[in-house]
Tab-separated table of C-alpha atoms and ligand atoms in Angstrom:
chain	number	residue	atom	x	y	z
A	1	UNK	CA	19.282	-5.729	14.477
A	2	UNK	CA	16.428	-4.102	16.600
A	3	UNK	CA	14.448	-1.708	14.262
A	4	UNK	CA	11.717	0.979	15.308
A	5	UNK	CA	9.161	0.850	12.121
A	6	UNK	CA	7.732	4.060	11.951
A	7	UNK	CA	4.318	4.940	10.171
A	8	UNK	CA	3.056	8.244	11.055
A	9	UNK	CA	0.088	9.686	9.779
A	10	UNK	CA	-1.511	13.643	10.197
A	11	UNK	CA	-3.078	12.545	13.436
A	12	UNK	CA	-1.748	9.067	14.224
A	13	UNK	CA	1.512	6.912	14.574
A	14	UNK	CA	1.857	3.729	14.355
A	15	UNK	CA	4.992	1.750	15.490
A	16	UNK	CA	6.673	-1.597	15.853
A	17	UNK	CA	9.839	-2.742	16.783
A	18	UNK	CA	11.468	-5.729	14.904
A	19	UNK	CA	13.823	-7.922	15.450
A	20	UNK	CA	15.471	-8.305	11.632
A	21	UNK	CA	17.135	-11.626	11.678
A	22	UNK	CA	14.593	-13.447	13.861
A	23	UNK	CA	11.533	-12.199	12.153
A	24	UNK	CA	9.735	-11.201	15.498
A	25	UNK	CA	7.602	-8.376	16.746
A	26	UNK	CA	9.333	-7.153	19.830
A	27	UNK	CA	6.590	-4.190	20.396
A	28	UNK	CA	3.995	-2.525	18.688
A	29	UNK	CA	1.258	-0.359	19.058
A	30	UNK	CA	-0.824	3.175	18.071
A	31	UNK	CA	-0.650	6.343	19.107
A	32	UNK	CA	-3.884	7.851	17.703
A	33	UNK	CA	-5.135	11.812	18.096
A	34	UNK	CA	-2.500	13.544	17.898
A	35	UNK	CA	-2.975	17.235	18.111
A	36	UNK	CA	-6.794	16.502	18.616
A	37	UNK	CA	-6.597	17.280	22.636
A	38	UNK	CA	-7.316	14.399	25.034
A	39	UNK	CA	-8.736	12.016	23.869
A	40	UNK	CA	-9.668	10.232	27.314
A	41	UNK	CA	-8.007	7.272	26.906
A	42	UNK	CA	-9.288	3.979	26.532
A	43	UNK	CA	-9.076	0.508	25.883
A	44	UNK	CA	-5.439	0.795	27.412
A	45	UNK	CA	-4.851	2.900	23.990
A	46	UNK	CA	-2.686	6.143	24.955
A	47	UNK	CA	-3.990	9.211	23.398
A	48	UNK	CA	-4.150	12.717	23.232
A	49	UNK	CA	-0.647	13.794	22.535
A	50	UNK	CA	-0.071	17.680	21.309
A	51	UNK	CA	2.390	16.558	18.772
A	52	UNK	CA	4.719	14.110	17.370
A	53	UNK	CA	6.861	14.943	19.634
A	54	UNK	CA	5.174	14.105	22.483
A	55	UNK	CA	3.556	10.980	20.396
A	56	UNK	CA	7.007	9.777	20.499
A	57	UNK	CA	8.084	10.341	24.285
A	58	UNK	CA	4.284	7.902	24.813
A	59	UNK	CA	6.617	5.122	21.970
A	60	UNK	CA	9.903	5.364	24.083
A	61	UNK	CA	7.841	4.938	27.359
A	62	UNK	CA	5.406	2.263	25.783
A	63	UNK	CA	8.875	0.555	23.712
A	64	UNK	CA	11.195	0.898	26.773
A	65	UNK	CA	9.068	-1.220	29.019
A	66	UNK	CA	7.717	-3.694	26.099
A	67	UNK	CA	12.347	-3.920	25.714
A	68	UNK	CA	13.173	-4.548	28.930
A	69	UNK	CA	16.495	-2.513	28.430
A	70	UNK	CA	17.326	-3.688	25.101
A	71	UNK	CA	17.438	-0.735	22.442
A	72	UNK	CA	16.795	-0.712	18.900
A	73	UNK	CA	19.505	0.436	16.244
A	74	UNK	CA	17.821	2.542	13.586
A	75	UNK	CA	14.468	3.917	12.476
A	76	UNK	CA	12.752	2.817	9.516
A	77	UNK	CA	9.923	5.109	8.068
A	78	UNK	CA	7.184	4.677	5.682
A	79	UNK	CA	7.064	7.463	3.230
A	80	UNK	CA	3.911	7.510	0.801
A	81	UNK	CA	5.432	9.828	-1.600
A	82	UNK	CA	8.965	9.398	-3.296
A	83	UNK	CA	8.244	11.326	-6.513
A	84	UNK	CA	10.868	10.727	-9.382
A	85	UNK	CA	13.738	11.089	-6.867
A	86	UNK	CA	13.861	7.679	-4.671
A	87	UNK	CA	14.271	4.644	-6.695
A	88	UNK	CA	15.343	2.466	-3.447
A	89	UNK	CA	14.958	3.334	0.351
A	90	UNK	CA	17.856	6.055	1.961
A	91	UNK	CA	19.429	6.954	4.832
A	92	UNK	CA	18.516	10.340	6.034
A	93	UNK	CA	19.786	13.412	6.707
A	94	UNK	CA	18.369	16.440	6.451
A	95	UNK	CA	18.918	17.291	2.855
A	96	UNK	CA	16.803	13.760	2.138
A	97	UNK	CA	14.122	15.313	4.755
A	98	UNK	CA	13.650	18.480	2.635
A	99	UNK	CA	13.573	16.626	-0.934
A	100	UNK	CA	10.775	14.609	1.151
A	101	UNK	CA	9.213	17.687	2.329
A	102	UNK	CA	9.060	18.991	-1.120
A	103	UNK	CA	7.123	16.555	-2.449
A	104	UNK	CA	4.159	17.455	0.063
A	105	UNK	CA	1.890	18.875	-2.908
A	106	UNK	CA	2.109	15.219	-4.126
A	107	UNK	CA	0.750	13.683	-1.154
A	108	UNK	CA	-0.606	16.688	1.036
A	109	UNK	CA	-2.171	14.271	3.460
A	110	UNK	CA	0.576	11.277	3.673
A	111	UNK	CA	4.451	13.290	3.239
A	112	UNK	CA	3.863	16.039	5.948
A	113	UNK	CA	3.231	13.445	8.595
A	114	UNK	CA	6.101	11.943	7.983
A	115	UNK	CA	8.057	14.725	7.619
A	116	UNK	CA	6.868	15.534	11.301
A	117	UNK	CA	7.987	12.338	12.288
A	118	UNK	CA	11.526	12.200	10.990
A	119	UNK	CA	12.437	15.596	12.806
A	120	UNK	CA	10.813	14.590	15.824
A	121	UNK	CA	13.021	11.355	15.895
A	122	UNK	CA	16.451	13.196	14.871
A	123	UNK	CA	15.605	15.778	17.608
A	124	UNK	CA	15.053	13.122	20.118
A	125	UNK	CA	17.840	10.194	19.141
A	126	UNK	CA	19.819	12.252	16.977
A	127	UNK	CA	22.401	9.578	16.536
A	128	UNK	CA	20.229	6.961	15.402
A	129	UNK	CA	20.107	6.255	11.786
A	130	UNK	CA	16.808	7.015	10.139
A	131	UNK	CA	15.783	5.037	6.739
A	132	UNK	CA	13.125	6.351	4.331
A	133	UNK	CA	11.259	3.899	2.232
A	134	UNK	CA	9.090	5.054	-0.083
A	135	UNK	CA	5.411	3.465	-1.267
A	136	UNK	CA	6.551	4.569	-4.666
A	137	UNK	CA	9.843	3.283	-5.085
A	138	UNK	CA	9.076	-0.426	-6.447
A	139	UNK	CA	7.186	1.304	-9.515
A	140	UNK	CA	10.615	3.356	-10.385
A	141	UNK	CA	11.189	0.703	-13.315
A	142	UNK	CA	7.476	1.891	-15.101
A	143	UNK	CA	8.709	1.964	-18.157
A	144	UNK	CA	7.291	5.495	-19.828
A	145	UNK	CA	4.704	4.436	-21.751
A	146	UNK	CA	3.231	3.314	-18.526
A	147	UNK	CA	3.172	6.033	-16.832
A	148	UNK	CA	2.777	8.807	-18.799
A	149	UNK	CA	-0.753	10.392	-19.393
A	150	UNK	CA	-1.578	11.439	-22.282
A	151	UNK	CA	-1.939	14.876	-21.986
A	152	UNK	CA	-0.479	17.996	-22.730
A	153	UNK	CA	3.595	17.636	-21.761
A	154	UNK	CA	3.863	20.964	-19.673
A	155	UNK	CA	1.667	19.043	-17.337
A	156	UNK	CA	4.029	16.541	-16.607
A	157	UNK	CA	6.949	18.850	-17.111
A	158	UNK	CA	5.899	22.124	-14.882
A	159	UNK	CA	3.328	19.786	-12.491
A	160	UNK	CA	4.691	16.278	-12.573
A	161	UNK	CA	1.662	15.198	-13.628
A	162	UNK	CA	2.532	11.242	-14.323
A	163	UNK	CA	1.523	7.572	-12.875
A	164	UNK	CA	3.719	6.710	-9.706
A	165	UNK	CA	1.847	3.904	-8.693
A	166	UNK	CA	2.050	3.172	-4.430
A	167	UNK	CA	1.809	0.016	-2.067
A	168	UNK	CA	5.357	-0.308	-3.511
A	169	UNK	CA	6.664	-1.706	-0.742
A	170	UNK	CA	4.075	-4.402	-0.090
A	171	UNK	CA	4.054	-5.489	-4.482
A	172	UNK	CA	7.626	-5.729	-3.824
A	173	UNK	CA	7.623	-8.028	-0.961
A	174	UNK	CA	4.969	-10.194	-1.803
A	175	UNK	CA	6.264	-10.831	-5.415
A	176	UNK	CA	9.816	-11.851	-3.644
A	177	UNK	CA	7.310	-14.308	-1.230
A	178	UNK	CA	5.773	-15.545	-4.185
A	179	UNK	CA	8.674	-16.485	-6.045
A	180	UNK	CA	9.886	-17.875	-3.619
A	181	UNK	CA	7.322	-20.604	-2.726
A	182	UNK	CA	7.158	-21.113	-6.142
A	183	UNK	CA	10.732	-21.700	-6.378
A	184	UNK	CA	11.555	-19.373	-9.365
A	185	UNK	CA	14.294	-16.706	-8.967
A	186	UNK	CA	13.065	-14.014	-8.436
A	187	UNK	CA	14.549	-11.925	-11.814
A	188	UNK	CA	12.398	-14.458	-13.757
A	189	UNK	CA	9.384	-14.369	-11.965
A	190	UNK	CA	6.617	-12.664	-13.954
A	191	UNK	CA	2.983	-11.933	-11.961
A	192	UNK	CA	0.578	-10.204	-11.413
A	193	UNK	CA	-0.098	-8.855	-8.257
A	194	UNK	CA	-3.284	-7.602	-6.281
A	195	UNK	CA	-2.821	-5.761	-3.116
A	196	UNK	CA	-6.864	-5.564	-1.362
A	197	UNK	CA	-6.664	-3.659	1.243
A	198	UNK	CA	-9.098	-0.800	2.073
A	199	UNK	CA	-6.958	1.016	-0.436
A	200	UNK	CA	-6.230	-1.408	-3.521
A	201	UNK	CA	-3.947	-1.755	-6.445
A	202	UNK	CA	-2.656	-4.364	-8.726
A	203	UNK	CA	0.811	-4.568	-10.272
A	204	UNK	CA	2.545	-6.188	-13.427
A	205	UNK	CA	5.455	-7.964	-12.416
A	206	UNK	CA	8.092	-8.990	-15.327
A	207	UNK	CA	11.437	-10.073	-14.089
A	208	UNK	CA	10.673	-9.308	-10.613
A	209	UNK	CA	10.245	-5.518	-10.951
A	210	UNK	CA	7.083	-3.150	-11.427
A	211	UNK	CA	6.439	-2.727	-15.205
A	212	UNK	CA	2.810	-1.413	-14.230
A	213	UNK	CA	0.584	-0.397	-11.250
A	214	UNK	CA	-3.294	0.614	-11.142
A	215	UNK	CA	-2.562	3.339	-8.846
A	216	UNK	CA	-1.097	6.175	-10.629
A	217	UNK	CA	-0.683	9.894	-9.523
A	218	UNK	CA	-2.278	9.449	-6.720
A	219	UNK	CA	-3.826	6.484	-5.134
A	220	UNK	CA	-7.593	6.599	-6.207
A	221	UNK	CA	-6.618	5.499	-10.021
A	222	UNK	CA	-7.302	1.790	-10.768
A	223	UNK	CA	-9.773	-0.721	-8.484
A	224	UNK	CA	-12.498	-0.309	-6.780
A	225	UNK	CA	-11.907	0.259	-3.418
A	226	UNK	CA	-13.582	0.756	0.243
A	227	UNK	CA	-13.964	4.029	0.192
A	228	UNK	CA	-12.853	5.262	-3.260
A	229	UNK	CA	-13.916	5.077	-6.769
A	230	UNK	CA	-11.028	4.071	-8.972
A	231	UNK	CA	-11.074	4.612	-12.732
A	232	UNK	CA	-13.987	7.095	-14.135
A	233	UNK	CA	-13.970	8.839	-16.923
A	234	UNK	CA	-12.947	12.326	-16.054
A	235	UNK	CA	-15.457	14.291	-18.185
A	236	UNK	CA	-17.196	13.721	-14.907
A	237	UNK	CA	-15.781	15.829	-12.834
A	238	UNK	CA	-16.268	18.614	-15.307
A	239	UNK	CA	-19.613	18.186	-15.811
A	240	UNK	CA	-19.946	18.743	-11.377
A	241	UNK	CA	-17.417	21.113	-11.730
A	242	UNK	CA	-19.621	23.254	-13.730
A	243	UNK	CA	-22.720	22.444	-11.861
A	244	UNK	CA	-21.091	23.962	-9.008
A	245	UNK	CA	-19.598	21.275	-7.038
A	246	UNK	CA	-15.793	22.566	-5.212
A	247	UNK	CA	-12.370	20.845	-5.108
A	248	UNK	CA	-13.389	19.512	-2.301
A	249	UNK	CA	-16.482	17.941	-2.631
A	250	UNK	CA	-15.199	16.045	-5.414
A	251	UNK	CA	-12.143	15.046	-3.718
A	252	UNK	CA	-14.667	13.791	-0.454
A	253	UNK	CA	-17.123	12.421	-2.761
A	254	UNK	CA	-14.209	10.279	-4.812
A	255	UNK	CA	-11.852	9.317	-1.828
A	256	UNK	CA	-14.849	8.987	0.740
A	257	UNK	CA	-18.197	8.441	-0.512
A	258	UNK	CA	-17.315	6.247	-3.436
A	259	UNK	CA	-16.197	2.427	-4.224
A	260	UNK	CA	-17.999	-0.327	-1.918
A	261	UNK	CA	-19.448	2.837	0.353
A	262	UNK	CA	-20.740	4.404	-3.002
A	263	UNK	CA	-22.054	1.323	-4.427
A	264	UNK	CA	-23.422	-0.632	-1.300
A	265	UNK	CA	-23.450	1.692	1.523
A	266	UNK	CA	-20.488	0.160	3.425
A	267	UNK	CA	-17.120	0.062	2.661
A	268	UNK	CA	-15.925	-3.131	4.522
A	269	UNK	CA	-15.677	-6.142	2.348
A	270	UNK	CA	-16.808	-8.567	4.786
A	271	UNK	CA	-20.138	-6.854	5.934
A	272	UNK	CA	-20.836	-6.297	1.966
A	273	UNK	CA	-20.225	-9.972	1.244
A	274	UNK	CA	-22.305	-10.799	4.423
A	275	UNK	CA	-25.294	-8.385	2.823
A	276	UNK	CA	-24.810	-10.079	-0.745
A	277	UNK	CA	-25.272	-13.147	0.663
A	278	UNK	CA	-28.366	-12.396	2.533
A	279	UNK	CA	-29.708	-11.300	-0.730
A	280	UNK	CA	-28.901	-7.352	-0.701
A	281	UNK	CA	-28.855	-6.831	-4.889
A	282	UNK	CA	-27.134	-3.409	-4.324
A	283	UNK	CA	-24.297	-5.245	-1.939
A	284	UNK	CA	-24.168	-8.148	-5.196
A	285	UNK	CA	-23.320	-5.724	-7.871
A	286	UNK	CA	-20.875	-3.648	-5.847
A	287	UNK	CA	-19.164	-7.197	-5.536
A	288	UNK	CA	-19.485	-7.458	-9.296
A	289	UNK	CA	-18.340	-3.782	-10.402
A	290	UNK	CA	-15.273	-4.812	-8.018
A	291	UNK	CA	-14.385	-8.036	-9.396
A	292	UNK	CA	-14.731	-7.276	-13.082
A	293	UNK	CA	-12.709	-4.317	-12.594
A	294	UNK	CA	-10.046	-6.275	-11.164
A	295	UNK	CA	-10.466	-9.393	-13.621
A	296	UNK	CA	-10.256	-6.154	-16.759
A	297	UNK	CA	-6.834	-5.319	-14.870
A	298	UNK	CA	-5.566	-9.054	-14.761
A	299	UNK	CA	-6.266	-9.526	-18.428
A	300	UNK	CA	-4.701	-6.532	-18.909
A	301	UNK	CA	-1.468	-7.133	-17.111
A	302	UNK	CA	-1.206	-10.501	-18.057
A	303	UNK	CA	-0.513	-9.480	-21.788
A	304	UNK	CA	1.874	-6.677	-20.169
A	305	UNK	CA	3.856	-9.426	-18.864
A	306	UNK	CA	4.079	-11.560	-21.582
A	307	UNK	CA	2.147	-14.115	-19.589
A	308	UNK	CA	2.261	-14.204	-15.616
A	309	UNK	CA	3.592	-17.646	-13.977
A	310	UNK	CA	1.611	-16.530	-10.977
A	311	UNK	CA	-1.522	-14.469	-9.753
A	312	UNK	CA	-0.935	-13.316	-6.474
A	313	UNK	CA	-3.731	-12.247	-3.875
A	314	UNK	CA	-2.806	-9.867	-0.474
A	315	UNK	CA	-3.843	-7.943	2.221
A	316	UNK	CA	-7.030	-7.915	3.723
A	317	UNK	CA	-9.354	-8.653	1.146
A	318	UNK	CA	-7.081	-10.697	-0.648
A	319	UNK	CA	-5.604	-12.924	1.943
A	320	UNK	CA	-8.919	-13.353	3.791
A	321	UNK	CA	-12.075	-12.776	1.552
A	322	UNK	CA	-12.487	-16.312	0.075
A	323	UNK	CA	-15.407	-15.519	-1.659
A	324	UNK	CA	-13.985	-12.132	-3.693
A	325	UNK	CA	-11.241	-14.121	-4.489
A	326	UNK	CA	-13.490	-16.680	-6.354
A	327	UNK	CA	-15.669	-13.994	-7.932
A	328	UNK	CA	-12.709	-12.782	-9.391
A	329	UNK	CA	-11.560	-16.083	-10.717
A	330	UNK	CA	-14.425	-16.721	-12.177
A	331	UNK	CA	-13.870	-14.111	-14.621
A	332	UNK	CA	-10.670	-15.200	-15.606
A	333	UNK	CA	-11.874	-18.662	-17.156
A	334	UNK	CA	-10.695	-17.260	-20.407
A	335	UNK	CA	-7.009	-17.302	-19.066
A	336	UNK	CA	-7.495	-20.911	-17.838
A	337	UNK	CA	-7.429	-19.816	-14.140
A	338	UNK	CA	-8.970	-22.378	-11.894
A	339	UNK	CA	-9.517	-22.460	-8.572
A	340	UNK	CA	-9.410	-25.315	-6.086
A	341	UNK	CA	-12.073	-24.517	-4.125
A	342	UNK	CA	-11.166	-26.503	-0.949
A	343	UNK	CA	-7.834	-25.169	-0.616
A	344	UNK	CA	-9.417	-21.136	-1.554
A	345	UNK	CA	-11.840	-21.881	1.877
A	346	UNK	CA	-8.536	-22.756	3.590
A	347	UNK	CA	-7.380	-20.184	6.580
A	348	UNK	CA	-3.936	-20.183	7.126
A	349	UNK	CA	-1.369	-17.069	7.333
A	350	UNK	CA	1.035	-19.197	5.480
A	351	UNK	CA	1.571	-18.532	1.940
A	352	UNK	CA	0.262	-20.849	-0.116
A	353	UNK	CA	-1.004	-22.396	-3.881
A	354	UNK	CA	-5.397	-22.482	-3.935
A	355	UNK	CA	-5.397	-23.327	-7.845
A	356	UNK	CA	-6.020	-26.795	-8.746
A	357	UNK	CA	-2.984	-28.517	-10.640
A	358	UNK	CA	-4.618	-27.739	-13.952
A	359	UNK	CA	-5.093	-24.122	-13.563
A	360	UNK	CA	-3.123	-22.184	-16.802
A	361	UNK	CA	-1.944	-20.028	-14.144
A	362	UNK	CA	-0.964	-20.657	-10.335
A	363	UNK	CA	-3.261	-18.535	-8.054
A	364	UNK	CA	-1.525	-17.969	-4.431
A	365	UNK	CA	-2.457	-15.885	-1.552
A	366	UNK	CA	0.623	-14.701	0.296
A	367	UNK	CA	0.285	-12.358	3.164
A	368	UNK	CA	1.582	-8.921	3.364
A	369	UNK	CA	3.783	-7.467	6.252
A	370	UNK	CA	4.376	-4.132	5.166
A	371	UNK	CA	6.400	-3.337	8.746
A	372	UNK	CA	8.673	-6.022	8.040
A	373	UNK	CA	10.089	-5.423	4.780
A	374	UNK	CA	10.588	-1.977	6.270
A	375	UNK	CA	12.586	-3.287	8.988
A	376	UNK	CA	14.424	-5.668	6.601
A	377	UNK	CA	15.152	-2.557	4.372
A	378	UNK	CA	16.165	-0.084	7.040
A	379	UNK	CA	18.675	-2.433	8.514
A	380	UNK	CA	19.854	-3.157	4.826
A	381	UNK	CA	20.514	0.216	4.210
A	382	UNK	CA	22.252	0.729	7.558
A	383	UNK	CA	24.491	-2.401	7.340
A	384	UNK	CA	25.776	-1.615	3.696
A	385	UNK	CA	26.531	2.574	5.172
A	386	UNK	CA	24.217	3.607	1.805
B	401	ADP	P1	-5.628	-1.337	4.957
B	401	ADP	O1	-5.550	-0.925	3.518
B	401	ADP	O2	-6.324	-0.340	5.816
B	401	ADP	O3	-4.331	-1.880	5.522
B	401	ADP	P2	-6.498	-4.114	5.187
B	401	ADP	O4	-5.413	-4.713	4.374
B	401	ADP	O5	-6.530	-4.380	6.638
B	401	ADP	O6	-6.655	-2.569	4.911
B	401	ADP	O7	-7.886	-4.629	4.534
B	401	ADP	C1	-9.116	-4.184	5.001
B	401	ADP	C2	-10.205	-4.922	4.227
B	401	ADP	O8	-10.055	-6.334	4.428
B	401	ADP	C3	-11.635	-4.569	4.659
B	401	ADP	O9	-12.455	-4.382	3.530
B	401	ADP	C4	-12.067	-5.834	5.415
B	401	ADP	O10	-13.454	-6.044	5.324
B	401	ADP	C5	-11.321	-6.900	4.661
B	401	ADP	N1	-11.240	-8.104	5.460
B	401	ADP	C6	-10.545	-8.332	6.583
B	401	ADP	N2	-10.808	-9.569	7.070
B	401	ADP	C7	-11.701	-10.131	6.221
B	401	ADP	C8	-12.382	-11.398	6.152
B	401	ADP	N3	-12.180	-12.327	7.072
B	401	ADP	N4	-13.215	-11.591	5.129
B	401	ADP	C9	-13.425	-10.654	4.209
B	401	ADP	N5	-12.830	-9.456	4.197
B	401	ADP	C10	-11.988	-9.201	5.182
């Protein structure tokens, strides 16, 4: 099955077409600007659309000629925001569309987008069956005590104040990779999983499902990230709320101006790695509030899971930063993690073991490919009529 792999943002879209059973990339690409005016082009990059409608006419074009007459079966969608409702990715309709629409307050920057995108698609192939799946679906099975804060309950009841945890999709698929190499089915296979992206969060895996995520009502709980803070005691934002700082500028200054940017002045790992190494001291520590943050989280979710078999690094940190990857280990002596160093300096997009034989607990990296468990889940959904 051919699937279109749809992940539209306020101002972008990105797209791929897969083919399911072989595993391949039949097209892909980025539509970027959207409702910004021309952009002028560039790079052989199309931009400037009005809308995601016209966004999508530049993916049939771009698609149709990447096809060569072939044509895909269904659309799969990333949705950021799920809420309480989706447990599993759906086939939608325009009832699902609305219950996505209303959870916009959740994720005013992520669930509108795709909102836009879904109409635009059943306006222009209305036959085609469209799949939602959802970034917060894998952490469905938090049990409560996990996500619940501990505040008043009308928060939670009136607001839906809770943890949902996100990068569901990718936890899910990696732990499944994991397993796998490992050779334990996958209902036994307890982990602990850290997604390093730009964005990052780190999961508790017992008996192959989510028990409990970093990320929590929205995603700048947990980790230190590129551009966001992660955990901080909240007290703080009173104290600049009363000194006069706006909603705003503490929502810029905690999703923007904070983690790695905050700390070292840039908020890509490799050029902040690059500066520790050259001897930068602020670049060093913003390595070290990031790894024993992280290290905290693994101790942490190791208990939760009664003891990972495995400790699992992805995306782009995690599959490529060698040297994050060992200042992180080197926290976790305590849990008798041990990296080979040889096989951590290793490249290879292969999944694959880089603790030494002794190591308490197997460390693997195994790459992420968000778009394809999409595709593999859209075409699920359409084969079985859900
Ligand atoms: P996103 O969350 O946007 O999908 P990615 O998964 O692509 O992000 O991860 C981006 C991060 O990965 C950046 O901090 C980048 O510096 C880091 N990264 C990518 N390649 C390397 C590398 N070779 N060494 C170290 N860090 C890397």
């Amino acid at each position: 099955m051919l699937v279109l792999v749809i992940n539209s943002g306020s101002s972008s879209l990105k797209y791929q077409v897969r083919d399911v059973e072989a595993g391949s990339v039949l097209a892909e690409g980025l539509i970027e600007k959207i409702g910004m005016g021309n952009g002028g082009g560039g790079d052989g990059e199309i931009e400037g659309p009005r809308d995601h409608a016209e966004a999508l006419e530049l993916v049939d074009a771009a698609i149709h000629e990447a096809l060569g007459g072939q044509v895909f079966h269904a659309v799969g969608h990333r949705v950021v925001h799920g809420g309480e409702r989706f447990a599993e990715p759906v086939l939608v309709d325009s009832e699902i569309t609305r219950a996505i629409e209303r959870l916009n307050p959740l994720a005013p920057l992520h669930n509108p987008a795709a909102v836009l995108g879904l109409r635009a698609i059943a306006q222009k192939w209305p036959e085609l069956p469209q799949v939602a799946v959802f970034d917060t679906a894998f952490h469905r099975t938090l049990p409560e005590h996990a996500w619940r804060y501990a505040v008043p309950d009308e928060l939670y009841t009136n607001h839906g104040i809770r943890r949902y945890g996100f990068h569901g999709t990718s936890h899910d698929y990696v732990s499944r990779q994991a397993a796998a190499l490992l050779d334990v089915p996958v209902e036994e296979f307890d982990a602990v999983i850290a997604h390093l992206g730009n964005g990052a969060s780190v999961t508790a895996i017992r008996a192959g499902q989510s028990i409990d995520t970093s990320m929590g009502f929205t995603p700048l709980e947990g980790l230190v990230m590129g551009t966001r803070s992660g955990d901080l005691d909240p007290s703080i934002l009173v104290f600049l709320a009363r000194a006069g700082w706006s909603p705003e500028d503490l929502d810029t200054m905690l999703n923007r101006q904070s983690g790695l940017k905050g700390l070292a002045g840039n908020n890509d790992m490799r050029s902040v790695v690059e500066a520790a190494e050259a001897g930068d001291a602020k670049a060093a520590m913003a390595l070290a509030v990031a790894s024993y943050r992280l290290a905290k989280y693994i101790g942490g979710y190791h208990v939760a899971v009664g003891g990972a078999k495995a400790l699992v690094f992805t995306a782009g940190i995690g599959e490529n930063s060698h040297q994050f990857r060992a200042l992180v280990a080197d926290r976790l002596g305590a849990l008798g993690v041990e990296l080979d160093s040889v096989l951590n300096l290793e490249r290879s997009r292969d999944p694959r073991v880089i603790s030494t034989p002794r190591s308490a607990i197997p460390v693997l990296v195994v790459p992420t490919d968000e778009e394809r468990a999409i595709a593999e889940a859209t075409a699920a959904v359409v084969n079985s009529g859900r």
